[in-house]
PDB file of C-alpha atoms in Angstrom:
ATOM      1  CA  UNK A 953     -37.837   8.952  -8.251  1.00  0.00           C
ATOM      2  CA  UNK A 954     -34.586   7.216  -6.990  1.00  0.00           C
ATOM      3  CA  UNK A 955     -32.726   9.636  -4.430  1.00  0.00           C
ATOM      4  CA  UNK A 956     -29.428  11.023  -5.916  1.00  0.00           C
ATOM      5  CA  UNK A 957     -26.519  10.176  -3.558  1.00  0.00           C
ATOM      6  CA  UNK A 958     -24.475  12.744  -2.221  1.00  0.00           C
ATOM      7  CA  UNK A 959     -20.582  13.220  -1.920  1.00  0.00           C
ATOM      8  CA  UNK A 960     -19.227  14.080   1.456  1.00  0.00           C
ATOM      9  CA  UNK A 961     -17.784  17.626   0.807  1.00  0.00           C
ATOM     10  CA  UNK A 962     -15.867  17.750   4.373  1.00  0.00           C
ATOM     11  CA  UNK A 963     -14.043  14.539   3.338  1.00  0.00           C
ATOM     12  CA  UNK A 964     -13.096  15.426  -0.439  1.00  0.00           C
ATOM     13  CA  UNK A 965     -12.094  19.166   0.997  1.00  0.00           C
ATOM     14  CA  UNK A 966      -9.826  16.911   3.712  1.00  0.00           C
ATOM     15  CA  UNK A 967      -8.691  14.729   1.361  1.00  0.00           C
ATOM     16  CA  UNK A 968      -7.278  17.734  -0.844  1.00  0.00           C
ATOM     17  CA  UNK A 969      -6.004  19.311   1.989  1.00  0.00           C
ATOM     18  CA  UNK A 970      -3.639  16.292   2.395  1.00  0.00           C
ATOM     19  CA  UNK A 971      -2.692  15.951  -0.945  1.00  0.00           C
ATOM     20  CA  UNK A 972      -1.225  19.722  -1.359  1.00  0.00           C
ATOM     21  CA  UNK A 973       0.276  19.093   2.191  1.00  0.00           C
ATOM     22  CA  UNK A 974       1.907  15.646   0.436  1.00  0.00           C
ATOM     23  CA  UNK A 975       3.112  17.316  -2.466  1.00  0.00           C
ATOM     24  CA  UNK A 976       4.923  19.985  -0.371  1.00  0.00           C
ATOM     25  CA  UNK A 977       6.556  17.177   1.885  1.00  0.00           C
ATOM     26  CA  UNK A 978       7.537  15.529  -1.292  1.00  0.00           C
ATOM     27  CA  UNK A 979       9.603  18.384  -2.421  1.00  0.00           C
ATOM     28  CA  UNK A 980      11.082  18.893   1.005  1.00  0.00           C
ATOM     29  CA  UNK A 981      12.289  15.313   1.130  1.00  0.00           C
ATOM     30  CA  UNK A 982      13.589  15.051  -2.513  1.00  0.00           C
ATOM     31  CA  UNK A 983      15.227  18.625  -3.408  1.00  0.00           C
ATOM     32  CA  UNK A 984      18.855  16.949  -2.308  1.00  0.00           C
ATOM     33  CA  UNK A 985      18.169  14.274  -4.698  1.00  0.00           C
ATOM     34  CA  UNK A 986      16.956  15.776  -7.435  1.00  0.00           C
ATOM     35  CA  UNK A 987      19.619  18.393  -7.549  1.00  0.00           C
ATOM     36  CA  UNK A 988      22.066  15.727  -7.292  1.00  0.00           C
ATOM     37  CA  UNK A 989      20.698  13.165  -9.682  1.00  0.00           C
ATOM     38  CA  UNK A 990      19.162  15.742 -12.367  1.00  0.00           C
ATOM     39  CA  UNK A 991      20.491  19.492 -12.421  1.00  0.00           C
ATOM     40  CA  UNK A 992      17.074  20.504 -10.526  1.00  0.00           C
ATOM     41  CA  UNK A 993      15.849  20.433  -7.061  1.00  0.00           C
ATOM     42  CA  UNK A 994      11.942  21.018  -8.675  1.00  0.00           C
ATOM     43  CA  UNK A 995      11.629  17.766 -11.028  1.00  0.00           C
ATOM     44  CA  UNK A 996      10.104  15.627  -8.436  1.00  0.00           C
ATOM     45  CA  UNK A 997       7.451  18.161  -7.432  1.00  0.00           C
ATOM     46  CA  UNK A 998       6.409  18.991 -10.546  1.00  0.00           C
ATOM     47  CA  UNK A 999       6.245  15.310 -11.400  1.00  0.00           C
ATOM     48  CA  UNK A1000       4.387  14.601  -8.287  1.00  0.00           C
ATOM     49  CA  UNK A1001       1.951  17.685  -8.745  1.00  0.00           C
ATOM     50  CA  UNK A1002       1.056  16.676 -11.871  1.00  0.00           C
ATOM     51  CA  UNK A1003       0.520  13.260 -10.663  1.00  0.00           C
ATOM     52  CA  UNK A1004      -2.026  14.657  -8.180  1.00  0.00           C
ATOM     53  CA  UNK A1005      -3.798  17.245 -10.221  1.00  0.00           C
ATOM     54  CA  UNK A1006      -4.931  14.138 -12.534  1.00  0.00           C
ATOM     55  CA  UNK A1007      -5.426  12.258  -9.240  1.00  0.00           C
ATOM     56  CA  UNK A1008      -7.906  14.644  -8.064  1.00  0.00           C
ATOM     57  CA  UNK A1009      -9.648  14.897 -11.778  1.00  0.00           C
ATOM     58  CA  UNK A1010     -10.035  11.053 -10.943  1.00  0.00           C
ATOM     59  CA  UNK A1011     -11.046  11.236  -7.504  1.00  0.00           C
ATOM     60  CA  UNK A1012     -13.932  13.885  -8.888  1.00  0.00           C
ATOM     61  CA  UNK A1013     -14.833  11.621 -11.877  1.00  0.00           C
ATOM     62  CA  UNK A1014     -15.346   8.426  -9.461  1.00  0.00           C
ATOM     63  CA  UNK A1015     -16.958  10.824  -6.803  1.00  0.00           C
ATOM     64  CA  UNK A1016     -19.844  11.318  -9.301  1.00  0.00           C
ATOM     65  CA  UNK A1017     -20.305   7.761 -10.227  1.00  0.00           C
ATOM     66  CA  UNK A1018     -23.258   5.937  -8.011  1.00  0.00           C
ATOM     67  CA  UNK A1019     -21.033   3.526  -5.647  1.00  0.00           C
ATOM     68  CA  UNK A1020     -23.378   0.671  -6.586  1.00  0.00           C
ATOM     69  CA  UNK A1021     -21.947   0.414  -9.819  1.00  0.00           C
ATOM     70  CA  UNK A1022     -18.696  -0.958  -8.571  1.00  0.00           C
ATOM     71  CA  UNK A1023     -20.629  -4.043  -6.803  1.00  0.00           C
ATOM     72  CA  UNK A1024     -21.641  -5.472 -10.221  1.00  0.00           C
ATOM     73  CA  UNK A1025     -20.120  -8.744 -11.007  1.00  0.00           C
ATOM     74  CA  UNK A1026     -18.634  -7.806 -14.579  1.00  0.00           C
ATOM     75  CA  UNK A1027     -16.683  -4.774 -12.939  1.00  0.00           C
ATOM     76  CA  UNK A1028     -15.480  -6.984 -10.336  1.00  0.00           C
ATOM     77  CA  UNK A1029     -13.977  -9.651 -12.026  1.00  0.00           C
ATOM     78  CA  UNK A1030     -12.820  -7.681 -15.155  1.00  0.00           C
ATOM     79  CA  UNK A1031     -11.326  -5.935 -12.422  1.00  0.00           C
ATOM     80  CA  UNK A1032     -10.124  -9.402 -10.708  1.00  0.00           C
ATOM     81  CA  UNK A1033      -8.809 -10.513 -14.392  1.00  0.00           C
ATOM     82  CA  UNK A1034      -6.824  -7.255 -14.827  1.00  0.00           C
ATOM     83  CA  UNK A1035      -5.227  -7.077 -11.690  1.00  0.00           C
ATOM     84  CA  UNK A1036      -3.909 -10.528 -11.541  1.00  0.00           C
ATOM     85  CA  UNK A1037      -2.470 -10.239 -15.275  1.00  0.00           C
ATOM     86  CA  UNK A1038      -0.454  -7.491 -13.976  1.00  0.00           C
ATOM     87  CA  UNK A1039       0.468  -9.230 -11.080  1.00  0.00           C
ATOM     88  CA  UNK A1040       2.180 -11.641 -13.459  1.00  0.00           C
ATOM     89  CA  UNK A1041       3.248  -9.386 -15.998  1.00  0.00           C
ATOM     90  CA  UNK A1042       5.445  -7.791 -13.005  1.00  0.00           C
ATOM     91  CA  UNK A1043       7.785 -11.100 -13.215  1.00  0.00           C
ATOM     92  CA  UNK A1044       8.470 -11.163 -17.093  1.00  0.00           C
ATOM     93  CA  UNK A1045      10.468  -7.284 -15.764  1.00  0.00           C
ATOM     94  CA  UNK A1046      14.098  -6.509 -14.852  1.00  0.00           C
ATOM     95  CA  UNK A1047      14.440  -6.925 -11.514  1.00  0.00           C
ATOM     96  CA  UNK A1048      14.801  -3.881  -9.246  1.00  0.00           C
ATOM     97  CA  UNK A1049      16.478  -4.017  -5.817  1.00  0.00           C
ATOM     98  CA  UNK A1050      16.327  -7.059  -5.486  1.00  0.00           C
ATOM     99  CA  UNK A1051      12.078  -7.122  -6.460  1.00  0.00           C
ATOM    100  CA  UNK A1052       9.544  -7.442  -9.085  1.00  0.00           C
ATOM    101  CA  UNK A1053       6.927  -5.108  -8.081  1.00  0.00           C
ATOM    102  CA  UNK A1054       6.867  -2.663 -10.837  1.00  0.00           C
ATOM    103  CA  UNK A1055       6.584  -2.234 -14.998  1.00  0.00           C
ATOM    104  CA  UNK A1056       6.273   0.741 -16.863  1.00  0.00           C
ATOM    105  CA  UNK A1057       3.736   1.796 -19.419  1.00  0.00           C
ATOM    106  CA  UNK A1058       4.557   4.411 -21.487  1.00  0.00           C
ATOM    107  CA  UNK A1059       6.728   5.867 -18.698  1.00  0.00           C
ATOM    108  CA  UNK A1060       4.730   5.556 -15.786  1.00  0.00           C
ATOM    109  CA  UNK A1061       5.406   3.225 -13.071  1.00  0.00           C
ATOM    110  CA  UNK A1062       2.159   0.819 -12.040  1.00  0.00           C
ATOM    111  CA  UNK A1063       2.686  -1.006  -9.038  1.00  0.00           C
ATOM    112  CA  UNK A1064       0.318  -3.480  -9.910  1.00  0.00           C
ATOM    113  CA  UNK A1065       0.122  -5.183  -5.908  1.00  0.00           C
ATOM    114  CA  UNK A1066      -1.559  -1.647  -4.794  1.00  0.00           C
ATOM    115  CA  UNK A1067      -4.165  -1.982  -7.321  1.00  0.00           C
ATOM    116  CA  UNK A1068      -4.736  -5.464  -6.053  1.00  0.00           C
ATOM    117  CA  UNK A1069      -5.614  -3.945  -2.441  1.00  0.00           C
ATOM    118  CA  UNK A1070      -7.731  -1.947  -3.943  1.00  0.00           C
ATOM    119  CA  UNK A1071      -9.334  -4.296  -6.023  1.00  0.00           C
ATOM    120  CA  UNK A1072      -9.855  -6.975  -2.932  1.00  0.00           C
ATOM    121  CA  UNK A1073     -11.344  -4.117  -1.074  1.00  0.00           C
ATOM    122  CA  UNK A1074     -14.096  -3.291  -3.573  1.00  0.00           C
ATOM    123  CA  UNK A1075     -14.660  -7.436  -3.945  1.00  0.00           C
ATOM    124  CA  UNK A1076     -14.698  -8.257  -0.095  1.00  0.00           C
ATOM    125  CA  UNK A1077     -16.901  -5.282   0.456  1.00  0.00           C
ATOM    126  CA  UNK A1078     -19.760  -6.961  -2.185  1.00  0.00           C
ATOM    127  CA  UNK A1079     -19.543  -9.832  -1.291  1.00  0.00           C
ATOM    128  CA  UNK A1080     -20.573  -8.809   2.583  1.00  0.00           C
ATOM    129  CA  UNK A1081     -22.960  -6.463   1.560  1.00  0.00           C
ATOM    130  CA  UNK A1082     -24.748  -9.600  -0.757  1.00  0.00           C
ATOM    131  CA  UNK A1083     -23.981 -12.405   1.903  1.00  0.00           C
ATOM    132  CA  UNK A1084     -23.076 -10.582   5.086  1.00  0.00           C
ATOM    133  CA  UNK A1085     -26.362 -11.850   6.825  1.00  0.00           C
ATOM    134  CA  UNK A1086     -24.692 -15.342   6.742  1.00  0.00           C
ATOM    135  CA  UNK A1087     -20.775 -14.181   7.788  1.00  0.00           C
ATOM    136  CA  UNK A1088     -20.744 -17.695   9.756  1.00  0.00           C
ATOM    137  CA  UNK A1089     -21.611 -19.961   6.998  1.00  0.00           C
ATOM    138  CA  UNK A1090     -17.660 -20.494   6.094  1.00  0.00           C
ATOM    139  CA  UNK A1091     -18.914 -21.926   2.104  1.00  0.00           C
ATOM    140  CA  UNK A1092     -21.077 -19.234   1.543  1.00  0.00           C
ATOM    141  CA  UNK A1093     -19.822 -16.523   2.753  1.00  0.00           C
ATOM    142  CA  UNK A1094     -16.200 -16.863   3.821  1.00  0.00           C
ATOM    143  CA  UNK A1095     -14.950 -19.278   1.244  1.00  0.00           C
ATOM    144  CA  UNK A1096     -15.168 -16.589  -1.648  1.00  0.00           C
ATOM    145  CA  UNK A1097     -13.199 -14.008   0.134  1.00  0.00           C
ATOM    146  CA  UNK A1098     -10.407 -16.541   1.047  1.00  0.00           C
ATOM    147  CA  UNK A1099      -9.986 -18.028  -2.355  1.00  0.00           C
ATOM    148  CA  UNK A1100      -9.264 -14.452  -4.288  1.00  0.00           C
ATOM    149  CA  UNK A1101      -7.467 -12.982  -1.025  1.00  0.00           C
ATOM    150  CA  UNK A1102      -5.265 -15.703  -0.545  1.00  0.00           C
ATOM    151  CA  UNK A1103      -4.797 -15.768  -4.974  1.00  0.00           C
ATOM    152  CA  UNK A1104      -3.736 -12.139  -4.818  1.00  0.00           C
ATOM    153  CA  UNK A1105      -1.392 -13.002  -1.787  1.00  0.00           C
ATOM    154  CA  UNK A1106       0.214 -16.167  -3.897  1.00  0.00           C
ATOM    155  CA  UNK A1107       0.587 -13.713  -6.766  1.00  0.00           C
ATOM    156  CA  UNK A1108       2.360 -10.437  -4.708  1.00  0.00           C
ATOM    157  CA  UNK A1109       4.514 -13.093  -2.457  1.00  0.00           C
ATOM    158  CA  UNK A1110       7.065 -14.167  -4.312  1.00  0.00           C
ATOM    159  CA  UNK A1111       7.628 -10.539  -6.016  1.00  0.00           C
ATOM    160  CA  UNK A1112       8.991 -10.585  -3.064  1.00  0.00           C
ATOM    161  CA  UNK A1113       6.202  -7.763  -1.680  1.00  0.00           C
ATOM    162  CA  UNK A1114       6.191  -9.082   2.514  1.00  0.00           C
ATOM    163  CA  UNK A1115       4.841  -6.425   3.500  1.00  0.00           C
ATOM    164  CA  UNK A1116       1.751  -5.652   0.801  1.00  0.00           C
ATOM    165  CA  UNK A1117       0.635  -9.790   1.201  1.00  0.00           C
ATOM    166  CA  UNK A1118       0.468  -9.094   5.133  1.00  0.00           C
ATOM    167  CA  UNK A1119      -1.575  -5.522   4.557  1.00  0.00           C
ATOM    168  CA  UNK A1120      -3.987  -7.038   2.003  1.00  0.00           C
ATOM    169  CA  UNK A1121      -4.527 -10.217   4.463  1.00  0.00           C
ATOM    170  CA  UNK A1122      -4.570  -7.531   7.660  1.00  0.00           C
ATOM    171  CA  UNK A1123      -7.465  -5.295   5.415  1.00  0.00           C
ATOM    172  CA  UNK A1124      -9.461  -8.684   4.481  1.00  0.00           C
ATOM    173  CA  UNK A1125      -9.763  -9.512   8.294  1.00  0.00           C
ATOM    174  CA  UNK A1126     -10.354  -6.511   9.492  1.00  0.00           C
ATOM    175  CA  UNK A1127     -13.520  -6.222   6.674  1.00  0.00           C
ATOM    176  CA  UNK A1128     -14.912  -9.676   7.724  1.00  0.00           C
ATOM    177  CA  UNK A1129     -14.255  -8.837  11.813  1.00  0.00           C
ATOM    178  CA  UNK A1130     -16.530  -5.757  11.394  1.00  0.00           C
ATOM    179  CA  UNK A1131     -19.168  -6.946   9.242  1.00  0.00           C
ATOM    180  CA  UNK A1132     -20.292  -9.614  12.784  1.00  0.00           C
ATOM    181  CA  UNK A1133     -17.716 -12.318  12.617  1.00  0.00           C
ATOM    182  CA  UNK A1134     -18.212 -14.808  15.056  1.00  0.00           C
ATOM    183  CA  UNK A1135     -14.829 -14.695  17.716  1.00  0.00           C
ATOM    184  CA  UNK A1136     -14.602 -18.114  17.778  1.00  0.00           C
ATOM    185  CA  UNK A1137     -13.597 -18.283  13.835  1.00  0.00           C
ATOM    186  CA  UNK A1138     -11.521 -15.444  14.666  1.00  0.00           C
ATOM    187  CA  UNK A1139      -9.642 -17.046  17.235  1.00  0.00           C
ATOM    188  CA  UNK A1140      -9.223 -20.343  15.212  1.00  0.00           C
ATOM    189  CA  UNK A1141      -7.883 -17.892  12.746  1.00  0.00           C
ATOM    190  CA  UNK A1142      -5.501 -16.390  14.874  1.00  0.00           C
ATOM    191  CA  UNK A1143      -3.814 -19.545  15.964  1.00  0.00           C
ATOM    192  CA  UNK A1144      -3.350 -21.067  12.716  1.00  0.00           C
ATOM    193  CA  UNK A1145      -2.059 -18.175  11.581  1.00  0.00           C
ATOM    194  CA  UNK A1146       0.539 -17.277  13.653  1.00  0.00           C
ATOM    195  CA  UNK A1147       2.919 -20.713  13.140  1.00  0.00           C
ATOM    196  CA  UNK A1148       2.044 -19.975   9.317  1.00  0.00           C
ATOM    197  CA  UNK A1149       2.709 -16.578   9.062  1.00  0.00           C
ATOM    198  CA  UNK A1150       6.512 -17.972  11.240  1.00  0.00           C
ATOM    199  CA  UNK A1151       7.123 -20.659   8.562  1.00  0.00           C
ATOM    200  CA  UNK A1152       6.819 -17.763   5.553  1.00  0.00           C
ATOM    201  CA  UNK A1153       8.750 -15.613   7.418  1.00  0.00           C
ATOM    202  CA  UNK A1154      11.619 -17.696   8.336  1.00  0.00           C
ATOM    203  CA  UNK A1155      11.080 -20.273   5.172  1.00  0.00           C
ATOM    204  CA  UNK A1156      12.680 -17.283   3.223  1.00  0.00           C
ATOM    205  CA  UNK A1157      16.306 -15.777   3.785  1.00  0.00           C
ATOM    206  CA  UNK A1158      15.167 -12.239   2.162  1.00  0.00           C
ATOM    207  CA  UNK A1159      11.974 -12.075   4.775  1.00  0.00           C
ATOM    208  CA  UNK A1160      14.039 -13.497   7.694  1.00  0.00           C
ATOM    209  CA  UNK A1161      16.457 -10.806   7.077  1.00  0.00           C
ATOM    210  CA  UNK A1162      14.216  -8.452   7.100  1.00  0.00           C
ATOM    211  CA  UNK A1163      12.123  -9.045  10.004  1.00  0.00           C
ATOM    212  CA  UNK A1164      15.487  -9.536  11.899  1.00  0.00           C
ATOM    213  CA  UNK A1165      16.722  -5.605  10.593  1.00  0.00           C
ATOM    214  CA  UNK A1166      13.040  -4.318  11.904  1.00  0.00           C
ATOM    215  CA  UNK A1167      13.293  -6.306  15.466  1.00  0.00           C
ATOM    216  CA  UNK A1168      17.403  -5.096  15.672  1.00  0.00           C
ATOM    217  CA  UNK A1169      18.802  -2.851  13.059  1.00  0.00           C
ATOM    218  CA  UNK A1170      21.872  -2.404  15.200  1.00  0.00           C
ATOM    219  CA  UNK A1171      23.082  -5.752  14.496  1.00  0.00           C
ATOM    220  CA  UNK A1172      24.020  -4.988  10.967  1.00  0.00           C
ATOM    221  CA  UNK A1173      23.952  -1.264  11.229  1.00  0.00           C
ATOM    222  CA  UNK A1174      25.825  -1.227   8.346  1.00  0.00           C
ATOM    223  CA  UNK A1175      23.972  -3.631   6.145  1.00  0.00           C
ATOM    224  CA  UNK A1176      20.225  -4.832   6.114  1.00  0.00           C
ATOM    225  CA  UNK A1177      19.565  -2.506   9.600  1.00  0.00           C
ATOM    226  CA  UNK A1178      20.991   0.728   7.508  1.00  0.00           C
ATOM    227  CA  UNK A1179      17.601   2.259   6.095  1.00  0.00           C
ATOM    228  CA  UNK A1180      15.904   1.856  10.076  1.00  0.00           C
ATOM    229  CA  UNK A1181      18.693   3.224  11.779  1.00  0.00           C
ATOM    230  CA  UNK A1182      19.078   6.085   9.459  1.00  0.00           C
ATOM    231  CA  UNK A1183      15.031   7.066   9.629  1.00  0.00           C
ATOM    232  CA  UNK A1184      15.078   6.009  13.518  1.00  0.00           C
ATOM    233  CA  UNK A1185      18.406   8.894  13.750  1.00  0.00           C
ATOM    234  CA  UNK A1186      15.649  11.095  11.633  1.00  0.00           C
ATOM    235  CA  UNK A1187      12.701  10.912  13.415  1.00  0.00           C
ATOM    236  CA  UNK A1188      14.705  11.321  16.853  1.00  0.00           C
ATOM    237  CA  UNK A1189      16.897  14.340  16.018  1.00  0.00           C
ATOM    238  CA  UNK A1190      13.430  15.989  14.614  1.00  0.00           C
ATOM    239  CA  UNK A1191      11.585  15.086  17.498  1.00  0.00           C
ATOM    240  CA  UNK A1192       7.675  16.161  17.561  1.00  0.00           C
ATOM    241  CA  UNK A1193       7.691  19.460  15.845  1.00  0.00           C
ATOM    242  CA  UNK A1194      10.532  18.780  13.234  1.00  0.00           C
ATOM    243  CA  UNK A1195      13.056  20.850  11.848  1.00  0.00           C
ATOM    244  CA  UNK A1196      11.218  23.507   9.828  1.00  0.00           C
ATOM    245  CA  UNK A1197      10.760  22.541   5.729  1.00  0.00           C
ATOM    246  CA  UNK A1198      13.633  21.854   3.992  1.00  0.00           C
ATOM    247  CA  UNK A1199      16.022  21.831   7.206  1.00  0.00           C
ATOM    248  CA  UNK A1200      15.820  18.261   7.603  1.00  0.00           C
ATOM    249  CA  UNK A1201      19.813  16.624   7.660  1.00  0.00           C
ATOM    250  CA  UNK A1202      18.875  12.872   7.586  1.00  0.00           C
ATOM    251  CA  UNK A1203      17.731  13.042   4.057  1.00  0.00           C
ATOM    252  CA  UNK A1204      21.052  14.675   2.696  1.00  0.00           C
ATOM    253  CA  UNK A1205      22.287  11.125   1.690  1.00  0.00           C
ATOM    254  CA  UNK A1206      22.121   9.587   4.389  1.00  0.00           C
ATOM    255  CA  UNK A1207      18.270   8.306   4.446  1.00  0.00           C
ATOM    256  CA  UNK A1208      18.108   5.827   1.436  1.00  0.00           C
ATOM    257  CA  UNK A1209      14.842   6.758  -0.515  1.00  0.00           C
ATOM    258  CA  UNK A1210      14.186   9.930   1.660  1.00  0.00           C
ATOM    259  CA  UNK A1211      11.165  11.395  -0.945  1.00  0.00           C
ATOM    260  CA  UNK A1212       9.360   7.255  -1.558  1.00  0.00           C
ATOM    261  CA  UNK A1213      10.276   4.466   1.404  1.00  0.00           C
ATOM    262  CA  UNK A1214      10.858   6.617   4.028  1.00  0.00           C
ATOM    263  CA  UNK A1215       9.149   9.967   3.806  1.00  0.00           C
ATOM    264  CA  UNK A1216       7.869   9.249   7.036  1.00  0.00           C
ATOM    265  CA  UNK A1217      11.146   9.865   8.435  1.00  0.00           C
ATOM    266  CA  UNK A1218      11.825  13.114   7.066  1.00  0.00           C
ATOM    267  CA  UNK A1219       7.881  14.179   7.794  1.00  0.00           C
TER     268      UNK A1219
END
């Protein structure tokens, strides 16, 4: 009789934890807005409750599923298929600040270049599990991963998305490093890399600017360095312990996106 797998109860009782404790931060960071914007200080944590009460039904549903199904080959590349459609569906949209990284479906707002990560995850983690006795052999094993990594990355790049290409490429290596990778491919890695990943940066004015604001806001305090100053002023007048919830100043106008981009700040 096959063995039934188990779900980790600690981890899925953690996990909720966090989610109530994420819901509560939302509402602290967003009241100001909300009022302001729509007549109610609630509508974003109702919206976001909801959002993680069908989250959790999810989680629960996928918790019961044997893992082993999601290694298959047809889940993975209709998964694979789907993904990168919506990675290209993103650029037939309005633009919004600037970027195409969203479209609506009936309302609701799919980002498809966090579904990609997602998606790579699953695929890197079968393919080590099937080949991960030959990491080294670069065809075999390596190869594979590259090619759909690096398609993803070509897809979520010009969105422009910066900082989702460098996460997904940052997750892939990290997966490969700890399934045995040899250093020396790491290394070799490493070095071409590094005058690659300058070229993309500085090959594009909205990334240069960028990476310019995050090294020294204060030269344009006013401009591109605005958002980091403003959370950097947050974090510091909070300090470790905070203000208490809902004291926070920084995100009464003054922290763009206080309740999305840069919770963090107001946490």
């Amino acid at each position: 009789m096959a063995r039934k797998l188990k779900s980790d109860n600690v981890l899925f009782i953690t996990t909720i934890l966090l989610v109530a404790l994420s819901v509560v931060m939302v509402y602290s960071a967003s009241a100001p807005v909300a009022l302001e914007k729509y007549g109610r200080a609630s509508i974003f944590l109702i919206k976001q409750g909801m959002w993680a009460l069908l989250g959790t039904a999810m989680l629960y549903i996928v918790m019961r599923i044997d893992y082993r199904h999601y290694r298959e080959p047809a889940f993975i590349w209709t998964a694979l298929t789907f993904v990168s459609f919506a990675l290209i569906a993103v650029y037939f949209r309005a633009p919004v600040n600037g970027a195409r990284r969203w479209f609506g479906v009936g309302g609701i707002g799919i980002q498809p270049s966090e579904l990609a990560k997602l998606v790579a995850i699953i695929f890197i983690a079968a393919i080590l599990e099937r080949r991960g006795r030959r990491i080294d052999d670069v065809t075999y094993s390596l190869l594979p991963i590259a090619v759909v990594v690096l398609g993803l990355v070509a897809l979520i790049l010009p969105e422009p998305d910066f900082g989702t290409s460098m996460s997904l490429l940052v997750i892939a290596a990290v997966m490969v490093f700890a399934a045995g990778l040899n250093y020396r491919y790491i290394a070799g890695l490493a070095l071409v890399s590094l005058p690659v990943l300058y070229v993309v940066v500085m090959g594009s004015a909205y990334r240069r600017r960028r990476t310019l604001s995050f090294l020294n806001p204060w030269d344009d305090p006013l401009g591109d360095g605005f958002q980091i100053i403003q959370s950097l002023i947050a974090i510091g007048t909070g300090g470790v312990w905070g203000k208490g919830l809902m004291n926070g100043v920084q995100k009464l106008f003054y922290l763009p996106e206080p309740h999305t981009d840069f919770i963090y700040s107001v946490i």
